[in-house]
PDB file of C-alpha atoms in Angstrom:
ATOM      1  CA  MET A 176      -1.887   1.273  -7.908  1.00  0.00           C
ATOM      2  CA  ILE A 177      -4.551  -1.634  -7.858  1.00  0.00           C
ATOM      3  CA  ASN A 178      -3.931  -3.824 -10.621  1.00  0.00           C
ATOM      4  CA  ILE A 179      -6.411  -6.945 -10.913  1.00  0.00           C
ATOM      5  CA  SER A 180      -6.363  -8.400 -14.491  1.00  0.00           C
ATOM      6  CA  THR A 181      -9.774  -9.935 -15.544  1.00  0.00           C
ATOM      7  CA  ASP A 182     -12.486 -10.910 -18.354  1.00  0.00           C
ATOM      8  CA  ASN A 183     -15.346  -7.947 -17.022  1.00  0.00           C
ATOM      9  CA  SER A 184     -17.404  -9.370 -19.938  1.00  0.00           C
ATOM     10  CA  VAL A 185     -17.901 -12.957 -18.151  1.00  0.00           C
ATOM     11  CA  ASN A 186     -20.428 -14.549 -16.417  1.00  0.00           C
ATOM     12  CA  PRO A 187     -21.934 -14.931 -14.061  1.00  0.00           C
ATOM     13  CA  ILE A 188     -20.986 -12.470 -11.458  1.00  0.00           C
ATOM     14  CA  SER A 189     -19.187 -13.791  -8.947  1.00  0.00           C
ATOM     15  CA  VAL A 190     -20.986 -13.043  -5.180  1.00  0.00           C
ATOM     16  CA  ALA A 191     -19.019 -14.473  -1.978  1.00  0.00           C
ATOM     17  CA  VAL A 192     -21.347 -13.688   1.712  1.00  0.00           C
ATOM     18  CA  GLY A 193     -21.488 -15.647   4.556  1.00  0.00           C
ATOM     19  CA  SER A 194     -24.615 -18.059   5.524  1.00  0.00           C
ATOM     20  CA  TYR A 195     -27.005 -16.187   7.148  1.00  0.00           C
ATOM     21  CA  ASP A 196     -30.391 -16.002   7.924  1.00  0.00           C
ATOM     22  CA  ARG A 197     -30.504 -12.408   6.122  1.00  0.00           C
ATOM     23  CA  THR A 198     -28.477 -14.079   3.111  1.00  0.00           C
ATOM     24  CA  LEU A 199     -30.604 -17.540   2.213  1.00  0.00           C
ATOM     25  CA  ALA A 200     -32.786 -16.182   0.173  1.00  0.00           C
ATOM     26  CA  LEU A 201     -29.695 -15.386  -1.970  1.00  0.00           C
ATOM     27  CA  LEU A 202     -27.752 -18.302  -1.259  1.00  0.00           C
ATOM     28  CA  ASP A 203     -30.319 -20.988  -2.535  1.00  0.00           C
ATOM     29  CA  GLY A 204     -31.581 -18.746  -5.511  1.00  0.00           C
ATOM     30  CA  THR A 205     -35.394 -17.503  -4.266  1.00  0.00           C
ATOM     31  CA  VAL A 206     -34.016 -13.810  -4.532  1.00  0.00           C
ATOM     32  CA  GLN A 207     -32.803 -13.243  -7.621  1.00  0.00           C
ATOM     33  CA  VAL A 208     -30.163 -10.232  -8.669  1.00  0.00           C
ATOM     34  CA  GLU A 209     -32.905  -8.552 -11.269  1.00  0.00           C
ATOM     35  CA  GLY A 210     -30.443  -8.041 -14.689  1.00  0.00           C
ATOM     36  CA  PHE A 211     -27.382 -10.048 -13.571  1.00  0.00           C
ATOM     37  CA  ASP A 212     -26.412 -13.804 -13.388  1.00  0.00           C
ATOM     38  CA  THR A 213     -25.196 -14.307 -10.353  1.00  0.00           C
ATOM     39  CA  HIS A 214     -23.051 -18.054  -8.588  1.00  0.00           C
ATOM     40  CA  PHE A 215     -23.540 -16.916  -4.969  1.00  0.00           C
ATOM     41  CA  VAL A 216     -21.448 -19.064  -3.070  1.00  0.00           C
ATOM     42  CA  THR A 217     -20.313 -18.940   0.474  1.00  0.00           C
ATOM     43  CA  GLY A 218     -17.177 -20.705   3.034  1.00  0.00           C
ATOM     44  CA  ASP A 219     -14.549 -19.996   5.461  1.00  0.00           C
ATOM     45  CA  LEU A 220     -15.064 -16.205   6.094  1.00  0.00           C
ATOM     46  CA  GLU A 221     -11.415 -15.484   7.393  1.00  0.00           C
ATOM     47  CA  GLU A 222     -10.369 -17.582   3.995  1.00  0.00           C
ATOM     48  CA  ILE A 223     -13.122 -15.065   2.049  1.00  0.00           C
ATOM     49  CA  PHE A 224     -11.630 -11.995   3.474  1.00  0.00           C
ATOM     50  CA  ALA A 225      -7.866 -12.873   2.431  1.00  0.00           C
ATOM     51  CA  GLU A 226      -8.734 -13.313  -0.977  1.00  0.00           C
ATOM     52  CA  ALA A 227     -10.116 -10.148  -1.410  1.00  0.00           C
ATOM     53  CA  PHE A 228      -7.318  -8.406  -0.307  1.00  0.00           C
ATOM     54  CA  THR A 229      -4.387 -10.450  -1.913  1.00  0.00           C
ATOM     55  CA  THR A 230      -6.255 -12.152  -5.335  1.00  0.00           C
ATOM     56  CA  ALA A 231     -10.118 -10.252  -5.029  1.00  0.00           C
ATOM     57  CA  PRO A 232     -11.570 -13.643  -6.804  1.00  0.00           C
ATOM     58  CA  TYR A 233     -14.907 -12.304  -6.746  1.00  0.00           C
ATOM     59  CA  SER A 234     -16.629  -9.941  -7.914  1.00  0.00           C
ATOM     60  CA  VAL A 235     -18.847  -9.379  -5.434  1.00  0.00           C
ATOM     61  CA  THR A 236     -17.714  -9.849  -1.466  1.00  0.00           C
ATOM     62  CA  GLU A 237     -18.229  -9.936   2.442  1.00  0.00           C
ATOM     63  CA  LEU A 238     -15.505  -7.838   4.240  1.00  0.00           C
ATOM     64  CA  SER A 239     -14.508  -6.852   7.277  1.00  0.00           C
ATOM     65  CA  PHE A 240     -15.312  -3.278   7.941  1.00  0.00           C
ATOM     66  CA  SER A 241     -12.204  -2.472   9.424  1.00  0.00           C
ATOM     67  CA  ASN A 242      -9.564  -3.791   7.337  1.00  0.00           C
ATOM     68  CA  PHE A 243     -11.531  -2.664   4.468  1.00  0.00           C
ATOM     69  CA  LEU A 244     -11.097   0.755   5.515  1.00  0.00           C
ATOM     70  CA  ILE A 245      -7.541   0.691   6.212  1.00  0.00           C
ATOM     71  CA  SER A 246      -6.848  -1.010   2.825  1.00  0.00           C
ATOM     72  CA  SER A 247      -8.939   2.189   1.200  1.00  0.00           C
ATOM     73  CA  VAL A 248      -7.368   4.850   3.273  1.00  0.00           C
ATOM     74  CA  ARG A 249      -4.033   3.470   1.639  1.00  0.00           C
ATOM     75  CA  GLY A 250      -5.414   3.514  -1.607  1.00  0.00           C
ATOM     76  CA  THR A 251      -5.162  -0.331  -2.009  1.00  0.00           C
ATOM     77  CA  CYS A 252      -8.424  -1.841  -2.024  1.00  0.00           C
ATOM     78  CA  PRO A 253      -9.764  -3.449  -4.804  1.00  0.00           C
ATOM     79  CA  TYR A 254     -13.085  -3.413  -4.017  1.00  0.00           C
ATOM     80  CA  VAL A 255     -15.732   0.327  -2.793  1.00  0.00           C
ATOM     81  CA  ALA A 256     -18.426  -0.634  -0.477  1.00  0.00           C
ATOM     82  CA  LEU A 257     -22.180  -1.511  -0.951  1.00  0.00           C
ATOM     83  CA  PRO A 258     -24.433  -0.351   2.145  1.00  0.00           C
ATOM     84  CA  ILE A 259     -25.033  -3.563   2.689  1.00  0.00           C
ATOM     85  CA  PHE A 260     -24.473  -4.715   6.479  1.00  0.00           C
ATOM     86  CA  PRO A 261     -24.387  -8.577   6.926  1.00  0.00           C
ATOM     87  CA  SER A 262     -23.082  -9.034  10.114  1.00  0.00           C
ATOM     88  CA  ARG A 263     -23.441  -6.101  12.930  1.00  0.00           C
ATOM     89  CA  SER A 264     -22.857  -7.394  16.369  1.00  0.00           C
ATOM     90  CA  PHE A 265     -22.720  -5.844  20.029  1.00  0.00           C
ATOM     91  CA  ARG A 266     -18.868  -6.490  21.462  1.00  0.00           C
ATOM     92  CA  HIS A 267     -19.094  -6.020  25.213  1.00  0.00           C
ATOM     93  CA  SER A 268     -20.033  -9.760  25.434  1.00  0.00           C
ATOM     94  CA  ALA A 269     -16.714 -10.396  23.391  1.00  0.00           C
ATOM     95  CA  ILE A 270     -14.526  -9.311  26.368  1.00  0.00           C
ATOM     96  CA  TYR A 271     -13.377 -11.694  29.264  1.00  0.00           C
ATOM     97  CA  LEU A 272     -10.606 -12.014  32.155  1.00  0.00           C
ATOM     98  CA  ARG A 273      -8.621 -14.187  34.410  1.00  0.00           C
ATOM     99  CA  SER A 274     -10.622 -13.833  37.545  1.00  0.00           C
ATOM    100  CA  ASP A 275      -7.767 -13.335  39.716  1.00  0.00           C
ATOM    101  CA  ALA A 276      -5.958 -11.023  37.404  1.00  0.00           C
ATOM    102  CA  GLY A 277      -7.008  -7.421  39.421  1.00  0.00           C
ATOM    103  CA  ILE A 278      -9.979  -6.785  36.983  1.00  0.00           C
ATOM    104  CA  ASN A 279     -13.615  -5.152  38.776  1.00  0.00           C
ATOM    105  CA  SER A 280     -14.248  -2.881  36.483  1.00  0.00           C
ATOM    106  CA  PRO A 281     -13.571  -1.093  32.929  1.00  0.00           C
ATOM    107  CA  ALA A 282     -11.204   1.091  34.094  1.00  0.00           C
ATOM    108  CA  ASP A 283      -8.943  -2.070  36.035  1.00  0.00           C
ATOM    109  CA  LEU A 284      -7.390  -3.054  32.174  1.00  0.00           C
ATOM    110  CA  ARG A 285      -4.779   0.336  32.408  1.00  0.00           C
ATOM    111  CA  GLY A 286      -1.966  -1.592  32.784  1.00  0.00           C
ATOM    112  CA  LYS A 287      -3.111  -4.878  32.155  1.00  0.00           C
ATOM    113  CA  ARG A 288      -2.232  -7.454  29.186  1.00  0.00           C
ATOM    114  CA  ILE A 289      -5.456  -7.831  26.269  1.00  0.00           C
ATOM    115  CA  GLY A 290      -5.206 -10.775  23.956  1.00  0.00           C
ATOM    116  CA  THR A 291      -6.890 -10.946  20.549  1.00  0.00           C
ATOM    117  CA  ARG A 292      -6.682 -12.878  17.382  1.00  0.00           C
ATOM    118  CA  GLU A 293      -6.371 -10.132  14.930  1.00  0.00           C
ATOM    119  CA  TYR A 294      -5.243  -5.780  15.939  1.00  0.00           C
ATOM    120  CA  SER A 295      -7.063  -4.991  13.063  1.00  0.00           C
ATOM    121  CA  ASN A 296     -10.320  -6.420  12.959  1.00  0.00           C
ATOM    122  CA  THR A 297     -13.553  -5.580  13.507  1.00  0.00           C
ATOM    123  CA  LEU A 298     -14.067  -6.951  16.811  1.00  0.00           C
ATOM    124  CA  SER A 299     -10.740  -5.290  18.188  1.00  0.00           C
ATOM    125  CA  LEU A 300     -11.282  -1.837  16.676  1.00  0.00           C
ATOM    126  CA  VAL A 301     -15.350  -1.672  18.959  1.00  0.00           C
ATOM    127  CA  ALA A 302     -14.330  -3.532  21.550  1.00  0.00           C
ATOM    128  CA  ARG A 303     -11.291  -0.719  21.736  1.00  0.00           C
ATOM    129  CA  GLY A 304     -13.921   1.746  20.506  1.00  0.00           C
ATOM    130  CA  ILE A 305     -16.303   1.213  23.281  1.00  0.00           C
ATOM    131  CA  LEU A 306     -13.701   0.875  26.514  1.00  0.00           C
ATOM    132  CA  SER A 307     -12.196   4.475  25.243  1.00  0.00           C
ATOM    133  CA  ASP A 308     -15.729   6.222  24.626  1.00  0.00           C
ATOM    134  CA  ASP A 309     -17.216   4.769  27.454  1.00  0.00           C
ATOM    135  CA  TYR A 310     -15.201   3.743  29.985  1.00  0.00           C
ATOM    136  CA  GLY A 311     -11.910   6.291  28.899  1.00  0.00           C
ATOM    137  CA  VAL A 312      -9.244   3.538  28.505  1.00  0.00           C
ATOM    138  CA  SER A 313      -7.075   3.516  25.331  1.00  0.00           C
ATOM    139  CA  PRO A 314      -5.561   1.304  24.036  1.00  0.00           C
ATOM    140  CA  GLU A 315      -2.168   3.021  24.989  1.00  0.00           C
ATOM    141  CA  ALA A 316      -3.112   1.686  28.704  1.00  0.00           C
ATOM    142  CA  SER A 317      -2.360  -1.543  28.021  1.00  0.00           C
ATOM    143  CA  ASP A 318      -0.646  -4.476  26.326  1.00  0.00           C
ATOM    144  CA  TRP A 319      -1.882  -6.253  23.693  1.00  0.00           C
ATOM    145  CA  LEU A 320      -0.899  -9.531  22.204  1.00  0.00           C
ATOM    146  CA  ILE A 321      -1.929 -10.682  19.143  1.00  0.00           C
ATOM    147  CA  GLY A 322      -2.192 -14.470  18.435  1.00  0.00           C
ATOM    148  CA  ASP A 323      -4.858 -17.094  17.830  1.00  0.00           C
ATOM    149  CA  ILE A 324      -7.163 -17.591  20.762  1.00  0.00           C
ATOM    150  CA  ASP A 325      -7.921 -21.567  21.546  1.00  0.00           C
ATOM    151  CA  HIS A 326      -5.960 -23.563  18.897  1.00  0.00           C
ATOM    152  CA  VAL A 327      -2.585 -22.327  17.131  1.00  0.00           C
ATOM    153  CA  GLU A 328      -3.317 -21.662  13.620  1.00  0.00           C
ATOM    154  CA  ARG A 329      -0.581 -19.819  12.277  1.00  0.00           C
ATOM    155  CA  GLN A 330       3.106 -20.126  11.896  1.00  0.00           C
ATOM    156  CA  THR A 331       3.399 -15.906  11.532  1.00  0.00           C
ATOM    157  CA  ILE A 332       1.237 -13.346  12.648  1.00  0.00           C
ATOM    158  CA  ASP A 333       0.494 -10.272  10.203  1.00  0.00           C
ATOM    159  CA  ASN A 334       1.921  -6.929  11.662  1.00  0.00           C
ATOM    160  CA  LYS A 335       1.164  -4.722   7.982  1.00  0.00           C
ATOM    161  CA  ASN A 336      -2.126  -3.058   9.887  1.00  0.00           C
ATOM    162  CA  TRP A 337      -0.671  -2.495  13.088  1.00  0.00           C
ATOM    163  CA  PRO A 338      -0.808   1.158  13.943  1.00  0.00           C
ATOM    164  CA  ALA A 339       2.613   3.019  14.595  1.00  0.00           C
ATOM    165  CA  ASN A 340       1.762   5.597  17.628  1.00  0.00           C
ATOM    166  CA  GLY A 341       3.291   3.685  20.353  1.00  0.00           C
ATOM    167  CA  VAL A 342       0.910   1.417  21.098  1.00  0.00           C
ATOM    168  CA  SER A 343       2.607  -1.977  23.546  1.00  0.00           C
ATOM    169  CA  ILE A 344       1.600  -4.800  20.333  1.00  0.00           C
ATOM    170  CA  GLN A 345       3.447  -7.930  20.146  1.00  0.00           C
ATOM    171  CA  ALA A 346       2.762 -11.321  18.599  1.00  0.00           C
ATOM    172  CA  VAL A 347       2.675 -15.062  20.236  1.00  0.00           C
ATOM    173  CA  VAL A 348       3.473 -17.503  18.262  1.00  0.00           C
ATOM    174  CA  GLY A 349       3.355 -21.345  19.538  1.00  0.00           C
ATOM    175  CA  ARG A 350       0.662 -20.566  21.912  1.00  0.00           C
ATOM    176  CA  SER A 351      -2.713 -20.014  21.937  1.00  0.00           C
ATOM    177  CA  LEU A 352      -3.966 -17.626  24.091  1.00  0.00           C
ATOM    178  CA  SER A 353      -6.288 -19.042  26.285  1.00  0.00           C
ATOM    179  CA  SER A 354      -3.688 -21.212  27.747  1.00  0.00           C
ATOM    180  CA  LEU A 355      -2.074 -17.631  27.687  1.00  0.00           C
ATOM    181  CA  MET A 356      -4.573 -16.527  30.553  1.00  0.00           C
ATOM    182  CA  MET A 357      -5.181 -19.757  32.474  1.00  0.00           C
ATOM    183  CA  ALA A 358      -1.257 -20.348  32.870  1.00  0.00           C
ATOM    184  CA  GLY A 359      -1.705 -16.373  33.789  1.00  0.00           C
ATOM    185  CA  ASP A 360       0.216 -14.547  31.766  1.00  0.00           C
ATOM    186  CA  LEU A 361      -2.470 -12.903  30.029  1.00  0.00           C
ATOM    187  CA  ASP A 362      -5.005 -11.005  31.949  1.00  0.00           C
ATOM    188  CA  ALA A 363      -8.796 -10.305  29.394  1.00  0.00           C
ATOM    189  CA  LEU A 364      -8.932 -11.513  26.278  1.00  0.00           C
ATOM    190  CA  ILE A 365     -11.655 -10.370  23.342  1.00  0.00           C
ATOM    191  CA  ALA A 366     -12.597 -13.327  20.852  1.00  0.00           C
ATOM    192  CA  TYR A 367     -15.170 -13.237  18.572  1.00  0.00           C
ATOM    193  CA  SER A 368     -16.709 -16.550  20.653  1.00  0.00           C
ATOM    194  CA  PRO A 369     -16.387 -17.997  24.113  1.00  0.00           C
ATOM    195  CA  PRO A 370     -12.847 -19.264  25.368  1.00  0.00           C
ATOM    196  CA  GLU A 371     -12.766 -23.183  25.202  1.00  0.00           C
ATOM    197  CA  HIS A 372     -12.335 -22.717  29.067  1.00  0.00           C
ATOM    198  CA  PHE A 373     -14.560 -20.285  29.963  1.00  0.00           C
ATOM    199  CA  GLY A 374     -17.665 -22.021  31.923  1.00  0.00           C
ATOM    200  CA  ARG A 375     -15.525 -25.194  32.612  1.00  0.00           C
ATOM    201  CA  SER A 376     -14.432 -22.700  35.667  1.00  0.00           C
ATOM    202  CA  ASN A 377     -14.514 -20.136  37.268  1.00  0.00           C
ATOM    203  CA  ALA A 378     -11.413 -19.311  36.012  1.00  0.00           C
ATOM    204  CA  MET A 379     -12.383 -17.109  33.433  1.00  0.00           C
ATOM    205  CA  VAL A 380     -15.334 -14.807  33.710  1.00  0.00           C
ATOM    206  CA  ARG A 381     -16.266 -11.717  31.040  1.00  0.00           C
ATOM    207  CA  LEU A 382     -15.800  -8.224  32.148  1.00  0.00           C
ATOM    208  CA  PHE A 383     -19.783  -7.813  31.136  1.00  0.00           C
ATOM    209  CA  PRO A 384     -21.787 -10.135  33.045  1.00  0.00           C
ATOM    210  CA  GLU A 385     -25.221  -8.493  32.317  1.00  0.00           C
ATOM    211  CA  TRP A 386     -23.745  -8.785  28.622  1.00  0.00           C
ATOM    212  CA  ARG A 387     -27.261  -7.715  27.294  1.00  0.00           C
ATOM    213  CA  THR A 388     -28.566  -5.135  29.592  1.00  0.00           C
ATOM    214  CA  VAL A 389     -25.266  -3.346  29.209  1.00  0.00           C
ATOM    215  CA  GLU A 390     -25.432  -3.783  25.445  1.00  0.00           C
ATOM    216  CA  GLN A 391     -29.613  -2.656  25.318  1.00  0.00           C
ATOM    217  CA  ASN A 392     -28.327   0.625  27.848  1.00  0.00           C
ATOM    218  CA  TYR A 393     -25.576   1.026  25.614  1.00  0.00           C
ATOM    219  CA  PHE A 394     -28.269   1.002  22.209  1.00  0.00           C
ATOM    220  CA  GLN A 395     -29.990   3.004  24.245  1.00  0.00           C
ATOM    221  CA  ARG A 396     -27.684   5.966  25.127  1.00  0.00           C
ATOM    222  CA  THR A 397     -25.031   5.223  21.548  1.00  0.00           C
ATOM    223  CA  LYS A 398     -28.132   4.366  18.509  1.00  0.00           C
ATOM    224  CA  ILE A 399     -24.684   2.265  17.955  1.00  0.00           C
ATOM    225  CA  PHE A 400     -25.663  -1.124  16.612  1.00  0.00           C
ATOM    226  CA  PRO A 401     -21.594  -2.169  15.514  1.00  0.00           C
ATOM    227  CA  ILE A 402     -21.508  -2.789  11.980  1.00  0.00           C
ATOM    228  CA  MET A 403     -18.703  -5.563  11.638  1.00  0.00           C
ATOM    229  CA  HIS A 404     -18.584  -6.443   7.890  1.00  0.00           C
ATOM    230  CA  ILE A 405     -19.847  -5.015   4.362  1.00  0.00           C
ATOM    231  CA  MET A 406     -20.283  -6.122   1.035  1.00  0.00           C
ATOM    232  CA  GLY A 407     -17.472  -5.072  -1.084  1.00  0.00           C
ATOM    233  CA  ILE A 408     -17.951  -4.751  -5.213  1.00  0.00           C
ATOM    234  CA  ARG A 409     -15.123  -4.835  -6.928  1.00  0.00           C
ATOM    235  CA  ARG A 410     -14.066  -1.351  -8.975  1.00  0.00           C
ATOM    236  CA  ASP A 411     -13.050  -2.746 -12.362  1.00  0.00           C
ATOM    237  CA  VAL A 412     -16.333  -5.017 -11.812  1.00  0.00           C
ATOM    238  CA  LEU A 413     -18.455  -1.623 -11.226  1.00  0.00           C
ATOM    239  CA  ALA A 414     -17.122   0.201 -14.136  1.00  0.00           C
ATOM    240  CA  ALA A 415     -18.289  -2.873 -16.507  1.00  0.00           C
ATOM    241  CA  HIS A 416     -21.873  -2.962 -15.062  1.00  0.00           C
ATOM    242  CA  PRO A 417     -22.641   0.265 -13.611  1.00  0.00           C
ATOM    243  CA  THR A 418     -26.215  -0.540 -12.517  1.00  0.00           C
ATOM    244  CA  LEU A 419     -25.002  -3.869 -10.395  1.00  0.00           C
ATOM    245  CA  ALA A 420     -24.552  -1.790  -7.119  1.00  0.00           C
ATOM    246  CA  THR A 421     -28.187  -1.097  -7.437  1.00  0.00           C
ATOM    247  CA  ALA A 422     -29.269  -3.995  -8.165  1.00  0.00           C
ATOM    248  CA  MET A 423     -27.605  -5.718  -5.496  1.00  0.00           C
ATOM    249  CA  VAL A 424     -28.895  -4.067  -2.863  1.00  0.00           C
ATOM    250  CA  ASP A 425     -32.229  -4.129  -3.930  1.00  0.00           C
ATOM    251  CA  ALA A 426     -31.638  -7.823  -3.136  1.00  0.00           C
ATOM    252  CA  PHE A 427     -29.642  -7.961   0.097  1.00  0.00           C
ATOM    253  CA  ASN A 428     -32.698  -6.338   1.057  1.00  0.00           C
ATOM    254  CA  GLN A 429     -35.320  -8.759  -0.704  1.00  0.00           C
ATOM    255  CA  SER A 430     -33.653 -11.790   1.528  1.00  0.00           C
ATOM    256  CA  LYS A 431     -33.306  -9.394   4.435  1.00  0.00           C
ATOM    257  CA  GLN A 432     -37.085  -8.746   4.342  1.00  0.00           C
ATOM    258  CA  GLN A 433     -37.682 -12.029   4.012  1.00  0.00           C
ATOM    259  CA  ALA A 434     -35.737 -13.562   6.868  1.00  0.00           C
ATOM    260  CA  MET A 435     -37.646 -10.706   9.253  1.00  0.00           C
ATOM    261  CA  ALA A 436     -40.538 -12.233   8.246  1.00  0.00           C
ATOM    262  CA  GLN A 437     -39.586 -15.412   9.264  1.00  0.00           C
ATOM    263  CA  LEU A 438     -38.513 -14.451  12.297  1.00  0.00           C
ATOM    264  CA  GLY A 439     -42.023 -13.484  12.603  1.00  0.00           C
ATOM    265  CA  THR A 440     -43.827 -16.618  12.616  1.00  0.00           C
ATOM    266  CA  HIS A 441     -45.664 -17.683  15.245  1.00  0.00           C
ATOM    267  CA  GLN A 442     -47.467 -20.919  13.870  1.00  0.00           C
ATOM    268  CA  ALA A 443     -44.871 -22.906  13.675  1.00  0.00           C
ATOM    269  CA  LEU A 444     -41.689 -21.819  14.717  1.00  0.00           C
ATOM    270  CA  PRO A 445     -38.712 -22.294  11.838  1.00  0.00           C
ATOM    271  CA  VAL A 446     -35.790 -21.472  14.092  1.00  0.00           C
ATOM    272  CA  MET A 447     -36.040 -23.253  17.456  1.00  0.00           C
ATOM    273  CA  LEU A 448     -36.140 -20.413  20.138  1.00  0.00           C
ATOM    274  CA  PRO A 449     -39.926 -21.158  21.767  1.00  0.00           C
ATOM    275  CA  TRP A 450     -40.017 -16.773  22.459  1.00  0.00           C
ATOM    276  CA  MET A 451     -38.489 -16.420  19.588  1.00  0.00           C
ATOM    277  CA  THR A 452     -41.580 -14.283  17.532  1.00  0.00           C
ATOM    278  CA  ALA A 453     -41.227 -12.311  21.682  1.00  0.00           C
ATOM    279  CA  GLU A 454     -37.938 -11.404  20.690  1.00  0.00           C
ATOM    280  CA  MET A 455     -38.288 -10.009  18.079  1.00  0.00           C
ATOM    281  CA  GLN A 456     -41.277  -7.166  19.091  1.00  0.00           C
ATOM    282  CA  ALA A 457     -38.819  -6.609  22.198  1.00  0.00           C
ATOM    283  CA  THR A 458     -35.771  -6.361  19.483  1.00  0.00           C
ATOM    284  CA  GLN A 459     -37.597  -3.588  17.428  1.00  0.00           C
ATOM    285  CA  SER A 460     -39.620  -2.086  20.093  1.00  0.00           C
ATOM    286  CA  LEU A 461     -36.136  -1.041  21.408  1.00  0.00           C
ATOM    287  CA  MET A 462     -34.115  -0.956  18.179  1.00  0.00           C
ATOM    288  CA  GLY A 463     -36.856  -0.101  15.553  1.00  0.00           C
ATOM    289  CA  GLN A 464     -38.657  -1.658  12.910  1.00  0.00           C
ATOM    290  CA  ASP A 465     -35.623  -2.377  10.463  1.00  0.00           C
ATOM    291  CA  PHE A 466     -33.126  -2.931  13.300  1.00  0.00           C
ATOM    292  CA  TRP A 467     -30.922  -4.370  10.975  1.00  0.00           C
ATOM    293  CA  CYS A 468     -31.095  -1.423   8.024  1.00  0.00           C
ATOM    294  CA  TYR A 469     -28.775  -1.120   5.288  1.00  0.00           C
ATOM    295  CA  GLY A 470     -28.557   2.488   3.261  1.00  0.00           C
ATOM    296  CA  LEU A 471     -26.093   4.755   3.677  1.00  0.00           C
ATOM    297  CA  GLU A 472     -27.989   7.782   5.518  1.00  0.00           C
ATOM    298  CA  GLU A 473     -29.310   4.434   7.990  1.00  0.00           C
ATOM    299  CA  ASN A 474     -26.152   4.256   8.800  1.00  0.00           C
ATOM    300  CA  ARG A 475     -24.185   7.691   8.380  1.00  0.00           C
ATOM    301  CA  ASP A 476     -23.339   7.617  12.055  1.00  0.00           C
ATOM    302  CA  VAL A 477     -22.390   4.698  13.339  1.00  0.00           C
ATOM    303  CA  LEU A 478     -20.014   4.441  10.062  1.00  0.00           C
ATOM    304  CA  GLN A 479     -18.776   7.892  11.144  1.00  0.00           C
ATOM    305  CA  ALA A 480     -18.370   6.594  14.932  1.00  0.00           C
ATOM    306  CA  GLN A 481     -16.129   3.313  13.085  1.00  0.00           C
ATOM    307  CA  ILE A 482     -14.417   5.590  11.117  1.00  0.00           C
ATOM    308  CA  ARG A 483     -13.339   8.034  14.361  1.00  0.00           C
ATOM    309  CA  TRP A 484     -11.619   4.899  16.104  1.00  0.00           C
ATOM    310  CA  SER A 485      -9.946   3.333  13.372  1.00  0.00           C
ATOM    311  CA  PHE A 486      -8.356   7.002  13.574  1.00  0.00           C
ATOM    312  CA  GLU A 487      -7.920   7.590  16.990  1.00  0.00           C
ATOM    313  CA  GLN A 488      -6.409   4.148  17.656  1.00  0.00           C
ATOM    314  CA  GLY A 489      -4.059   5.057  14.867  1.00  0.00           C
ATOM    315  CA  LEU A 490      -5.199   2.291  12.195  1.00  0.00           C
ATOM    316  CA  ILE A 491      -5.945   4.916   9.459  1.00  0.00           C
ATOM    317  CA  PRO A 492      -3.964   8.275   9.107  1.00  0.00           C
ATOM    318  CA  ARG A 493      -7.418   9.988   8.443  1.00  0.00           C
ATOM    319  CA  LYS A 494     -10.952  10.397   8.720  1.00  0.00           C
ATOM    320  CA  PRO A 495     -12.288   9.670   5.061  1.00  0.00           C
ATOM    321  CA  GLY A 496     -15.881  10.669   4.152  1.00  0.00           C
ATOM    322  CA  LEU A 497     -18.541   8.180   3.633  1.00  0.00           C
ATOM    323  CA  GLU A 498     -18.888   8.691  -0.256  1.00  0.00           C
ATOM    324  CA  GLU A 499     -14.787   8.392  -0.731  1.00  0.00           C
ATOM    325  CA  LEU A 500     -15.915   5.054   0.916  1.00  0.00           C
ATOM    326  CA  PHE A 501     -19.894   4.121  -0.243  1.00  0.00           C
ATOM    327  CA  VAL A 502     -21.084   3.562  -4.008  1.00  0.00           C
ATOM    328  CA  ALA A 503     -23.955   5.819  -4.314  1.00  0.00           C
ATOM    329  CA  ALA A 504     -27.076   3.002  -4.618  1.00  0.00           C
TER     330      ALA A 504
END
């Protein structure tokens, strides 16, 4: 049972979201949420996510898709999802190896020790889903170490979302995973960004050195552009303001369209990439004009794939329908 004591008449509607090109027009007020007084804030996403699943201070908030899914299936999530996806990413590039670990292909990960910040985060969910679907490497085939990547940040590791399906998982505190890797105590690492030792020597390499080509091929075959984060609207707020969901989707779409238009600017480049417009054209040629699309139907296949991965990995006990998770907006 979710109990949130809040006054639904209080304005403005608070919205927490990452600072991205696609949300900039919302954060600076260029795009308004029609019919509502809103206050947009941004900050550290790990903190925003942690608050969302504890005190739920924001009316609308960005959420980790994987942890949102787990909480929703358990019936403990204060939020219902909006079909807005502020963060998406292919994750072949996120798998790093110790160069002397004897890993020459994804299949060689069987029996190895793999580290990641959080077992249940969307990064890890997607990486494991890709390894399982495309290379037949299931999570049970490896040992998993959960801890901080480059610098020790936590004194305890929360295991509440770890699966109970026999996969080997252990917490690491007091040492960073990258230091374990350099010491030879970890074979592979899944990380959002390149670990600090990557690129400094030949000791750490990517599983997929030609990751851009591999990711493009993956999309061509599967049409999956993984969803990292969704926007959630607090259930009590939605009940008090039933038209807010549609207004939010419209506003986020407007903001995204402005960002898309900027990427097509050729006269004076808004981003410090000399071939930005060529990159935009190449991406649209591969993935379609609206390659970062919002909407439930437009993303049904990728969402169902990620739900399947979560179920297969033991993170959720059943596969919920999308209509159970998302507002019709």
